[in-house]
Coordinates of C-alpha atoms in Angstrom, one line a residue:
Chain A
M1 CA -24.5 -1.6 19.8
S2 CA -21.5 -1.1 22.0
E3 CA -22.1 -3.7 24.6
F4 CA -18.7 -5.1 23.8
N5 CA -17.0 -6.7 26.7
K6 CA -14.4 -9.3 27.6
E7 CA -16.9 -12.1 27.1
T8 CA -17.6 -10.9 23.5
L9 CA -13.9 -10.7 22.9
R10 CA -13.3 -14.2 24.2
H11 CA -16.0 -15.5 21.9
L12 CA -14.3 -13.8 19.0
E13 CA -11.0 -15.4 20.0
T14 CA -12.6 -18.8 19.8
L15 CA -14.2 -18.0 16.4
C16 CA -10.9 -16.9 14.8
R17 CA -8.5 -19.0 16.9
V18 CA -6.5 -16.0 17.8
K19 CA -5.4 -16.3 21.4
C20 CA -4.7 -13.1 23.3
T21 CA -2.8 -12.4 26.5
E22 CA -4.6 -11.1 29.6
E23 CA -3.1 -7.6 28.9
E24 CA -4.1 -7.7 25.3
E25 CA -7.6 -8.6 26.2
E26 CA -7.9 -5.5 28.5
M27 CA -6.6 -3.3 25.8
F28 CA -8.6 -4.7 22.9
V29 CA -11.9 -4.5 24.7
E30 CA -11.3 -0.8 25.2
N31 CA -10.0 -0.2 21.6
I32 CA -12.8 -2.1 19.9
K33 CA -15.5 -0.3 21.9
T34 CA -14.1 3.0 20.8
I35 CA -13.8 1.9 17.2
L36 CA -17.4 0.4 17.2
D37 CA -18.7 3.7 18.6
Y38 CA -17.0 5.5 15.7
I39 CA -18.2 3.2 13.0
D40 CA -21.8 3.1 14.3
R41 CA -22.3 6.4 12.7
L42 CA -22.8 4.5 9.4
S43 CA -26.3 3.8 10.6
E44 CA -27.2 7.4 9.9
V45 CA -27.0 6.8 6.1
D46 CA -30.3 5.9 4.4
T47 CA -29.6 2.7 2.4
E48 CA -33.2 1.8 1.7
N49 CA -33.4 0.0 -1.7
V50 CA -29.6 0.2 -2.2
K51 CA -28.0 -3.1 -3.4
P52 CA -24.8 -4.1 -1.6
L53 CA -21.6 -3.6 -3.7
Y54 CA -19.3 -6.6 -4.0
S55 CA -16.8 -5.3 -6.5
V56 CA -15.7 -1.8 -7.6
L57 CA -15.3 -3.3 -11.1
E58 CA -18.8 -4.6 -11.4
A59 CA -19.3 -2.7 -14.7
V60 CA -15.9 -3.7 -16.1
H61 CA -15.3 -6.8 -18.2
L62 CA -12.8 -9.0 -16.4
P63 CA -11.5 -11.8 -18.7
V64 CA -11.3 -15.3 -17.3
R65 CA -8.4 -17.5 -18.4
E66 CA -8.9 -20.7 -20.4
D67 CA -9.9 -23.6 -18.2
V68 CA -6.9 -25.7 -19.1
A69 CA -4.9 -27.9 -16.8
K70 CA -1.4 -26.7 -16.2
E71 CA 1.7 -28.3 -14.5
P72 CA 1.3 -27.6 -10.8
M73 CA 4.1 -25.9 -8.8
D74 CA 6.8 -28.2 -7.6
R75 CA 5.5 -30.0 -4.5
Q76 CA 8.7 -29.8 -2.5
T77 CA 9.1 -26.1 -3.1
L78 CA 5.7 -25.6 -1.5
L79 CA 6.4 -28.0 1.3
N80 CA 9.6 -26.2 2.1
N81 CA 7.5 -23.5 3.8
A82 CA 5.4 -25.9 5.8
P83 CA 6.7 -26.1 9.4
A84 CA 6.5 -29.9 9.3
S85 CA 6.1 -32.3 6.5
T86 CA 6.6 -36.0 5.8
A87 CA 6.5 -38.2 2.7
G88 CA 5.4 -35.3 0.5
M89 CA 2.6 -34.2 2.8
V90 CA 2.1 -31.6 5.5
R91 CA 2.3 -33.1 9.0
V92 CA -0.1 -32.0 11.7
P93 CA -0.9 -33.3 15.2
P94 CA -3.6 -36.1 15.3
V95 CA -7.1 -34.7 14.7
I96 CA -9.1 -37.6 16.0
Chain B
M1 CA 24.1 10.7 -9.6
Y2 CA 21.5 10.6 -6.9
S3 CA 19.5 13.5 -8.4
L4 CA 19.0 11.8 -11.8
S5 CA 15.7 10.4 -12.6
A6 CA 15.2 6.7 -13.4
K7 CA 14.5 7.6 -16.9
Q8 CA 17.7 9.6 -17.2
L9 CA 19.7 6.8 -15.6
S10 CA 18.3 4.1 -17.9
S11 CA 19.0 6.4 -21.0
L12 CA 22.7 6.8 -19.8
V13 CA 23.0 3.1 -19.4
K14 CA 21.5 2.3 -22.8
E15 CA 23.7 4.9 -24.5
G16 CA 26.7 3.2 -22.8
K17 CA 27.7 6.5 -21.0
I18 CA 27.6 4.6 -17.7
S19 CA 27.4 0.9 -16.9
A20 CA 24.6 -0.8 -15.1
V21 CA 27.3 -2.1 -12.7
E22 CA 28.5 1.4 -11.9
V23 CA 24.9 2.5 -11.2
T24 CA 24.2 -0.5 -9.0
R25 CA 27.4 -0.1 -7.1
Y26 CA 26.6 3.5 -6.5
F27 CA 23.2 2.8 -5.0
L28 CA 24.5 -0.1 -2.9
K29 CA 27.0 2.3 -1.5
R30 CA 24.3 4.8 -0.7
A31 CA 22.4 2.0 1.0
E32 CA 25.5 1.1 3.1
A33 CA 25.9 4.8 4.1
I34 CA 22.3 5.8 4.6
D35 CA 20.3 2.8 5.6
P36 CA 21.8 2.3 9.1
S37 CA 20.1 5.6 10.0
V38 CA 16.9 5.4 7.9
K39 CA 16.4 1.6 8.1
A40 CA 14.2 1.3 5.0
F41 CA 15.3 -2.2 4.1
L42 CA 14.7 -5.6 5.6
T43 CA 17.0 -7.2 3.1
L44 CA 19.4 -6.1 0.4
F45 CA 20.6 -8.3 -2.5
P46 CA 24.1 -6.9 -3.4
E47 CA 25.3 -10.1 -5.2
K48 CA 22.2 -10.7 -7.2
A49 CA 21.8 -7.1 -8.1
L50 CA 25.4 -6.9 -9.4
A51 CA 25.0 -10.1 -11.3
K52 CA 21.9 -8.8 -13.0
A53 CA 23.8 -5.5 -13.8
H54 CA 26.6 -7.4 -15.3
A55 CA 24.2 -9.3 -17.5
I56 CA 22.6 -6.0 -18.7
D57 CA 26.0 -4.5 -19.5
E58 CA 26.9 -7.7 -21.4
K59 CA 23.7 -7.4 -23.5
I60 CA 24.5 -3.8 -24.3
K61 CA 28.1 -4.7 -25.3
Q62 CA 26.7 -7.3 -27.7
G63 CA 24.4 -4.7 -29.2
K64 CA 21.2 -6.4 -28.0
S65 CA 18.2 -4.3 -27.0
V66 CA 17.6 -3.7 -23.3
G67 CA 14.4 -2.9 -21.3
K68 CA 12.8 0.3 -20.2
L69 CA 14.4 0.1 -16.7
A70 CA 17.9 -0.9 -17.9
G71 CA 20.2 -0.8 -14.9
V72 CA 17.9 1.1 -12.6
P73 CA 17.7 -0.3 -9.0
V74 CA 14.2 -0.9 -7.7
A75 CA 13.2 -1.6 -4.1
I76 CA 10.3 -4.0 -3.4
K77 CA 7.9 -3.8 -0.4
D78 CA 8.3 -7.0 1.6
N79 CA 4.7 -8.2 1.1
I80 CA 5.4 -8.8 -2.6
H81 CA 7.0 -12.0 -3.7
I82 CA 10.5 -12.3 -5.3
E83 CA 11.0 -16.0 -6.0
S84 CA 13.3 -17.8 -3.5
E85 CA 13.7 -14.7 -1.4
L86 CA 12.0 -14.1 2.0
T87 CA 8.6 -12.4 2.0
T88 CA 8.1 -11.6 5.7
C89 CA 5.3 -9.0 5.6
A90 CA 7.3 -7.6 8.6
S91 CA 5.7 -10.3 10.7
K92 CA 7.2 -12.9 13.0
F93 CA 4.7 -15.3 11.5
L94 CA 6.5 -15.2 8.1
A95 CA 10.0 -14.6 9.4
D96 CA 11.3 -17.7 7.5
Y97 CA 8.8 -17.7 4.5
K98 CA 10.5 -18.0 1.1
A99 CA 8.4 -17.0 -1.9
P100 CA 7.9 -20.0 -4.2
F101 CA 7.3 -17.7 -7.2
S102 CA 7.7 -14.0 -8.2
A103 CA 4.8 -11.5 -8.3
T104 CA 3.8 -10.4 -11.8
A105 CA 4.8 -6.8 -10.9
V106 CA 8.3 -8.1 -9.9
R107 CA 8.6 -10.2 -13.1
R108 CA 7.7 -7.2 -15.2
I109 CA 10.4 -5.1 -13.5
E110 CA 12.9 -7.9 -14.2
E111 CA 11.8 -8.3 -17.8
E112 CA 12.4 -4.6 -18.4
D113 CA 15.9 -5.0 -16.9
G114 CA 15.3 -3.2 -13.6
I115 CA 17.6 -4.3 -10.8
L116 CA 16.0 -5.7 -7.7
L117 CA 17.9 -4.0 -4.9
G118 CA 16.2 -5.3 -1.8
K119 CA 13.0 -5.7 0.2
T120 CA 11.6 -2.8 2.3
N121 CA 10.1 -2.5 5.7
L122 CA 6.4 -2.1 6.3
D123 CA 3.8 -2.2 9.0
E124 CA 3.0 -5.9 9.8
F125 CA 0.9 -7.3 7.0
A126 CA 0.6 -3.6 5.7
M127 CA -1.6 -2.8 8.8
G128 CA -0.6 0.6 10.1
S129 CA 0.3 4.1 9.1
S130 CA 3.8 4.5 10.5
T131 CA 5.9 1.2 10.0
E132 CA 5.9 1.1 13.8
T133 CA 3.9 -2.2 13.7
S134 CA 6.7 -3.9 11.9
A135 CA 7.8 -6.9 14.0
F136 CA 11.5 -6.1 13.2
F137 CA 12.2 -2.4 13.5
E138 CA 10.8 1.1 12.8
T139 CA 11.8 2.9 9.6
R140 CA 12.7 6.6 10.0
N141 CA 11.8 9.6 8.0
P142 CA 14.7 10.8 5.8
W143 CA 13.7 14.5 6.4
N144 CA 13.7 14.1 10.2
L145 CA 15.0 10.9 11.7
S146 CA 12.8 11.2 14.8
C147 CA 9.7 11.1 12.7
T148 CA 7.8 8.3 11.0
P149 CA 8.1 7.9 7.2
G150 CA 4.4 6.9 7.3
G151 CA 3.0 3.6 6.4
S152 CA 2.3 1.0 5.6
S153 CA 4.8 1.2 2.7
G154 CA 7.1 3.4 4.8
G155 CA 10.3 1.5 3.8
S156 CA 9.6 1.9 0.1
A157 CA 8.9 5.6 0.5
A158 CA 12.0 6.2 2.6
A159 CA 14.2 4.3 0.3
V160 CA 13.2 6.5 -2.7
A161 CA 13.2 9.7 -0.7
S162 CA 16.7 9.2 0.7
R163 CA 17.8 8.2 -2.9
I164 CA 18.9 4.7 -1.9
A165 CA 16.7 3.6 -4.8
P166 CA 15.4 5.7 -7.7
L167 CA 12.3 3.6 -7.8
S168 CA 10.3 1.3 -5.5
I169 CA 6.9 -0.4 -5.3
G170 CA 4.4 -0.6 -2.5
S171 CA 0.9 -1.6 -1.9
D172 CA -2.1 0.6 -1.0
T173 CA -5.2 -0.6 0.8
G174 CA -6.4 2.6 2.4
G175 CA -3.5 5.1 1.7
S176 CA -0.4 2.9 2.3
I177 CA 1.4 4.3 -0.8
R178 CA 0.1 7.9 -0.7
Q179 CA 0.4 8.7 3.0
P180 CA 4.1 7.7 3.2
A181 CA 4.8 9.5 -0.1
S182 CA 3.4 12.7 1.5
F183 CA 5.4 12.2 4.7
C184 CA 8.6 11.5 2.8
G185 CA 8.2 14.1 0.0
T186 CA 8.1 11.7 -2.9
F187 CA 5.6 10.7 -5.6
G188 CA 3.5 7.7 -4.7
F189 CA 0.8 6.4 -7.0
K190 CA -2.1 4.1 -6.4
P191 CA -3.5 3.2 -9.9
T192 CA -7.1 2.2 -10.7
Y193 CA -8.0 -1.0 -9.0
G194 CA -7.2 -3.9 -11.3
R195 CA -4.6 -2.1 -13.5
I196 CA -1.5 -3.7 -12.0
S197 CA -1.6 -7.4 -11.3
R198 CA -1.7 -8.4 -7.6
Y199 CA -0.5 -11.9 -8.3
G200 CA 2.2 -12.4 -5.7
L201 CA 1.1 -9.7 -3.3
V202 CA 0.1 -11.0 0.1
A203 CA -3.6 -10.2 0.4
F204 CA -4.9 -7.8 3.0
G205 CA -8.3 -6.3 1.9
S206 CA -8.8 -7.9 -1.5
S207 CA -11.5 -5.4 -2.7
F208 CA -9.1 -2.5 -1.9
D209 CA -5.5 -3.7 -2.4
Q210 CA -3.5 -2.3 -5.3
I211 CA 0.2 -2.3 -6.1
G212 CA 1.8 1.0 -7.2
P213 CA 5.1 2.8 -7.7
F214 CA 7.1 5.4 -5.7
A215 CA 9.6 7.8 -7.5
N216 CA 11.0 11.2 -7.1
Y217 CA 9.7 12.5 -10.5
A218 CA 6.4 12.3 -12.3
E219 CA 8.1 11.0 -15.4
D220 CA 9.4 8.0 -13.4
I221 CA 5.9 7.2 -12.1
A222 CA 4.8 7.2 -15.7
L223 CA 7.7 5.0 -16.7
M224 CA 6.9 2.5 -13.9
M225 CA 3.2 2.5 -15.0
D226 CA 4.4 1.7 -18.6
V227 CA 6.2 -1.3 -17.1
L228 CA 3.7 -2.5 -14.5
A229 CA 0.2 -1.9 -16.0
G230 CA -1.3 -4.7 -18.1
H231 CA -3.6 -7.6 -18.0
C232 CA -2.5 -10.6 -16.0
P233 CA -4.3 -13.9 -16.4
L234 CA -3.2 -14.9 -12.9
D235 CA -5.2 -12.2 -11.2
S236 CA -9.0 -12.5 -11.6
T237 CA -9.5 -8.8 -10.9
S238 CA -7.1 -7.7 -13.6
I239 CA -8.7 -5.4 -16.2
A240 CA -8.4 -6.4 -19.8
D241 CA -7.1 -3.2 -21.4
S242 CA -4.8 -2.0 -18.6
K243 CA -1.8 -1.1 -20.8
E244 CA -1.3 2.5 -22.0
D245 CA 1.6 4.7 -23.0
F246 CA 1.6 6.8 -19.8
S247 CA 5.0 8.4 -20.6
A248 CA 3.7 9.7 -23.9
S249 CA 0.5 11.1 -22.4
L250 CA 2.4 13.3 -19.9
S251 CA 3.0 16.0 -22.4
Q252 CA -0.6 16.4 -23.5
G253 CA -1.1 19.5 -21.3
V254 CA -3.7 20.3 -18.6
E255 CA -5.2 23.5 -20.0
N256 CA -9.0 23.5 -19.8
M257 CA -9.1 20.7 -17.4
T258 CA -11.4 21.1 -14.4
I259 CA -10.4 20.1 -10.8
G260 CA -12.8 19.9 -7.9
V261 CA -11.8 20.9 -4.5
P262 CA -13.9 19.8 -1.5
R263 CA -13.1 22.9 0.6
N264 CA -15.3 22.0 3.5
L265 CA -13.0 19.1 4.3
L266 CA -10.0 21.4 4.9
K267 CA -11.5 23.3 7.9
E268 CA -9.3 21.7 10.5
L269 CA -6.1 21.8 8.6
D270 CA -3.1 23.8 10.0
P271 CA -2.9 27.3 8.4
S272 CA 0.6 26.7 7.1
L273 CA -0.6 23.6 5.3
I274 CA -3.6 25.4 3.9
D275 CA -1.1 27.9 2.4
L276 CA 0.8 25.1 0.7
F277 CA -2.4 23.6 -0.6
N278 CA -3.7 27.0 -1.9
N279 CA -0.4 27.7 -3.5
A280 CA -0.6 24.5 -5.5
I281 CA -4.2 25.3 -6.6
N282 CA -3.1 28.8 -7.7
E283 CA -0.4 27.2 -9.9
Y284 CA -3.1 25.2 -11.6
V285 CA -5.2 28.3 -12.2
K286 CA -2.1 29.9 -13.8
M287 CA -1.9 26.9 -16.1
G288 CA -5.4 27.4 -17.3
V289 CA -7.0 24.8 -15.1
K290 CA -10.6 25.5 -14.0
V291 CA -11.1 25.1 -10.2
V292 CA -14.5 24.4 -8.8
E293 CA -15.7 23.8 -5.3
I294 CA -17.4 20.4 -4.7
D295 CA -19.1 18.6 -1.9
I296 CA -18.7 14.9 -1.2
P297 CA -21.1 14.4 1.7
L298 CA -20.5 10.7 2.1
I299 CA -16.7 11.0 2.3
K300 CA -17.1 11.5 6.1
Y301 CA -18.0 7.8 6.3
S302 CA -14.8 6.6 4.6
I303 CA -13.1 5.5 7.8
P304 CA -16.1 3.6 9.2
L305 CA -16.6 1.9 5.8
Y306 CA -12.9 1.0 5.6
Y307 CA -12.7 -0.4 9.1
I308 CA -15.7 -2.6 8.4
L309 CA -15.0 -3.8 4.9
A310 CA -11.2 -3.9 4.8
I311 CA -11.0 -5.5 8.2
A312 CA -13.6 -8.1 7.4
E313 CA -11.6 -9.0 4.3
A314 CA -8.4 -9.0 6.3
S315 CA -9.7 -11.4 8.9
T316 CA -10.7 -13.8 6.1
N317 CA -7.5 -13.4 4.2
L318 CA -5.3 -13.9 7.3
A319 CA -7.1 -17.0 8.4
R320 CA -4.6 -18.9 6.2
F321 CA -1.8 -18.2 8.6
D322 CA -2.8 -21.0 11.0
G323 CA 0.4 -22.8 11.7
I324 CA -0.1 -25.5 9.1
L325 CA 1.3 -24.3 5.7
F326 CA 3.1 -21.1 6.1
S327 CA 6.4 -20.8 8.0
K328 CA 5.4 -20.5 11.6
R329 CA 4.2 -23.2 14.0
S330 CA 4.3 -22.8 17.8
T331 CA 6.7 -25.3 19.4
K332 CA 4.5 -25.6 22.5
A333 CA 1.4 -26.7 20.5
K334 CA 0.4 -30.4 21.2
T335 CA -3.0 -30.6 19.6
L336 CA -4.4 -29.2 16.3
K337 CA -6.4 -26.5 18.1
E338 CA -3.2 -25.4 19.9
V339 CA -1.4 -25.3 16.6
Y340 CA -3.8 -22.6 15.5
E341 CA -4.1 -20.7 18.7
Y342 CA -0.5 -20.6 19.9
S343 CA 0.9 -20.0 16.4
K344 CA -1.3 -17.0 16.0
E345 CA -0.7 -15.8 19.5
E346 CA 3.1 -15.9 19.0
G347 CA 3.2 -14.9 15.4
F348 CA 0.9 -11.9 15.1
G349 CA 1.5 -8.5 16.6
K350 CA -1.1 -6.4 18.4
E351 CA -2.4 -4.4 15.5
V352 CA -2.9 -7.5 13.4
K353 CA -4.7 -9.3 16.2
R354 CA -6.9 -6.3 16.8
R355 CA -8.0 -6.2 13.2
I356 CA -8.6 -9.9 12.9
L357 CA -10.8 -9.8 16.0
L358 CA -12.7 -6.7 14.8
G359 CA -13.1 -8.2 11.3
T360 CA -14.4 -11.4 12.9
Y361 CA -16.9 -9.3 14.9
V362 CA -18.4 -7.5 11.9
L363 CA -18.8 -10.7 10.0
S364 CA -20.2 -12.8 12.9
A365 CA -23.8 -14.0 13.3
G366 CA -26.1 -11.2 14.4
H367 CA -23.7 -8.4 13.3
Q368 CA -23.2 -9.0 9.6
D369 CA -26.3 -7.1 8.4
A370 CA -25.7 -4.1 10.7
Y371 CA -22.0 -3.7 9.7
Y372 CA -20.8 -5.6 6.7
K373 CA -23.9 -5.5 4.5
K374 CA -24.7 -1.9 5.5
A375 CA -21.2 -0.9 4.6
Q376 CA -21.4 -2.5 1.2
K377 CA -24.5 -0.4 0.5
V378 CA -23.0 2.8 1.6
R379 CA -19.9 2.0 -0.5
R380 CA -22.2 1.9 -3.5
L381 CA -23.7 5.3 -2.7
L382 CA -20.2 6.8 -2.3
I383 CA -19.2 5.4 -5.7
E384 CA -22.3 7.0 -7.2
D385 CA -21.3 10.3 -5.6
F386 CA -17.9 10.1 -7.3
K387 CA -19.5 9.2 -10.7
R388 CA -21.5 12.3 -10.5
I389 CA -18.5 14.4 -9.6
F390 CA -16.4 13.1 -12.5
Q391 CA -19.2 14.0 -15.0
T392 CA -18.1 17.6 -14.5
C393 CA -14.6 17.4 -13.0
D394 CA -11.5 15.8 -14.4
A395 CA -10.0 15.3 -11.0
V396 CA -10.6 15.8 -7.3
V397 CA -7.7 17.5 -5.4
L398 CA -7.1 17.3 -1.7
P399 CA -4.1 17.2 0.7
T400 CA -3.0 13.6 1.0
V401 CA -2.9 13.6 4.8
P402 CA -4.2 16.2 7.3
S403 CA -0.7 16.7 8.7
A404 CA 3.0 16.4 8.0
A405 CA 5.0 13.4 9.5
F406 CA 4.5 12.9 13.2
E407 CA 7.1 11.8 15.7
L408 CA 7.7 8.1 16.1
G409 CA 5.6 6.9 19.1
A410 CA 3.4 10.0 19.1
I411 CA 0.2 8.3 18.2
K412 CA -0.8 5.5 20.6
N413 CA -4.6 5.4 20.1
P414 CA -5.5 3.1 17.2
L415 CA -8.5 5.1 16.1
E416 CA -6.4 8.3 15.9
M417 CA -3.9 6.3 13.7
Y418 CA -6.8 5.2 11.5
L419 CA -7.8 8.8 11.0
Q420 CA -4.5 9.3 9.1
D421 CA -6.3 7.9 6.1
I422 CA -9.2 10.2 6.2
Y423 CA -8.4 11.8 2.8
T424 CA -7.0 8.7 1.0
I425 CA -9.5 5.9 1.7
F426 CA -12.2 7.0 -0.8
A427 CA -9.9 6.2 -3.7
N428 CA -9.7 2.5 -2.5
L429 CA -13.4 2.4 -1.7
A430 CA -14.2 3.5 -5.3
G431 CA -11.2 1.9 -7.0
L432 CA -9.9 5.2 -8.3
P433 CA -6.4 6.2 -9.4
A434 CA -4.8 8.7 -7.0
I435 CA -1.3 10.1 -6.6
S436 CA 0.5 12.0 -3.8
M437 CA 3.1 14.5 -4.9
P438 CA 5.3 16.9 -2.9
I439 CA 4.1 20.5 -2.9
G440 CA 6.5 22.0 -0.3
L441 CA 7.7 22.0 3.3
D442 CA 5.7 23.0 6.3
K443 CA 7.0 25.4 9.0
N444 CA 9.0 22.5 10.6
Q445 CA 10.8 21.7 7.3
K446 CA 8.7 18.6 6.8
P447 CA 7.2 17.7 3.4
F448 CA 3.6 17.9 2.6
G449 CA 1.8 16.2 -0.2
L450 CA -1.1 16.9 -2.6
Q451 CA -3.4 14.2 -3.7
I452 CA -4.9 14.1 -7.2
S453 CA -7.5 11.5 -8.1
S454 CA -9.7 10.8 -11.0
A455 CA -12.3 8.4 -12.4
Q456 CA -11.4 4.7 -12.9
M457 CA -9.0 4.2 -15.8
Q458 CA -8.1 7.9 -15.9
D459 CA -4.7 7.2 -14.5
A460 CA -3.0 9.1 -17.3
K461 CA -4.9 12.2 -16.5
V462 CA -3.8 12.0 -12.8
L463 CA -0.2 11.6 -14.0
R464 CA -0.5 14.5 -16.4
L465 CA -1.8 16.8 -13.7
S466 CA 1.0 15.9 -11.4
A467 CA 3.7 16.3 -14.0
A468 CA 2.3 19.8 -14.9
L469 CA 2.4 20.9 -11.3
E470 CA 5.8 19.5 -10.7
Q471 CA 7.1 21.5 -13.6
Q472 CA 5.5 24.7 -12.3
L473 CA 6.7 24.3 -8.6
K474 CA 10.3 23.2 -9.4
L475 CA 10.9 22.0 -5.9
Q476 CA 14.1 20.6 -4.5
T477 CA 12.8 17.3 -3.1
C478 CA 15.9 15.6 -1.7
P479 CA 16.1 15.6 2.1
P480 CA 19.1 17.8 3.1
L481 CA 20.7 15.0 5.2
F482 CA 21.2 12.9 2.1
A483 CA 21.5 15.5 -0.7
K484 CA 25.2 14.5 -1.3
E485 CA 27.3 11.8 -2.9
F486 CA 28.5 9.1 -0.6
S487 CA 31.3 7.8 -2.8

């Protein structure tokens, strides 16, 4: 499963919108190939009839809080961290 | 004063033998003298810390009751929120991000009158084992300044080891509290998954992440657990009955406990480290603990499991850093697509990018079943293995890391760096409590740690076993460079 090449990496870059420099691409292809070779050993384990595990607390009761409306956090405090905002909203470049 | 435990310090403060202001000034002075060489802190809060100390002294003067951490400085890893302070995650992406609220863990420390001393350095977004991936600077090991303190909570470990702070908190996704604790010769505890609220911790691998304390004494770890553990309605993975009197349980003794040692995992360990490990095991035997040899066949898949599951979760969690809401947006971006791409290109370091890409790969169409689903199944089998082991053993004991601290810059290959976590990841995979405690120095005078883990919710048992061994070993755990007053 290690046919990992620059094309695969570029496809991933598009999927997660992480752009890499030329130099990073060279390095990541090599790194990820090695890591994939290493993690491929998982296929040795027989997992026939085993259910996937989603939470390590699946047998533990986790209480859920009451579904009651609360005062939201102050809008301006949140907007202060946005790189650009206007009229109480986050500003982004035109989408259409 | 640097050799006092947090428990002793808070008692002295409560009894009025020393003021919280004096304690705070003392540790701020140590920070001033030591931190330029160790570089554990990204920010310090001298004014706020002294103001809080004044307030505590005032309460004491008026005869009001004060909290369990009265006047004790605590350092906070910089991926945990303190309201209106920066939370950078040691990333350029969040260099200007101010937390809009405080983490539950931080709030509990403040409620018990602990003093927030500053924010500590880490690997970027807690991804790394050396603090070298921090976008700002590397932290240094207080025992040997040319070595790494470990990571990702390297700053929190180094701050406690060099006695700039008696206590700190970090986060542990695959060993990020325990590995630096081992490298720095301190205690570092990752509690049962769900025992300390993660509200206000910047998420990395949500099915793995856990906040936990660092301290120089087992009693201080118990004290911090008394403060931090407890149900939190703001964290949907918070266990209902998380609170317990950990401090009181320390004295219950360890006689007749059984510890399991997976000897076949130790084959490649350096002989001097094996000696330290065996010495610790012998001390347990002397205390009446039964030692049995165990086999955990699936543990060899820990690293593949982690680097599929945790990285898949990380790539999902970090998708929120897209240039829209949080701090960073590239100034050269003209279109929305460019906002995403350039902001991430400029904001993330290499290790973070590598993990997002790998996580995206294992979750992408055509690979999800072979990697992600497969790993979730093996994770279940590993957990079942541990359930079987804990039917007959009270604890599993291993070295924390296969080596002592390495030189900064010595490990360049990412896979080799990932192997640092070979003994620690299983506890995150299975949600188990696990501590690293110092058991001596190797031939190069570098600390080496022992890891004790137990079944879910058996945190008190882990603490009891570590306190018993600490008493037996009676080690001097302060790095010689900083074992002096700086006043």
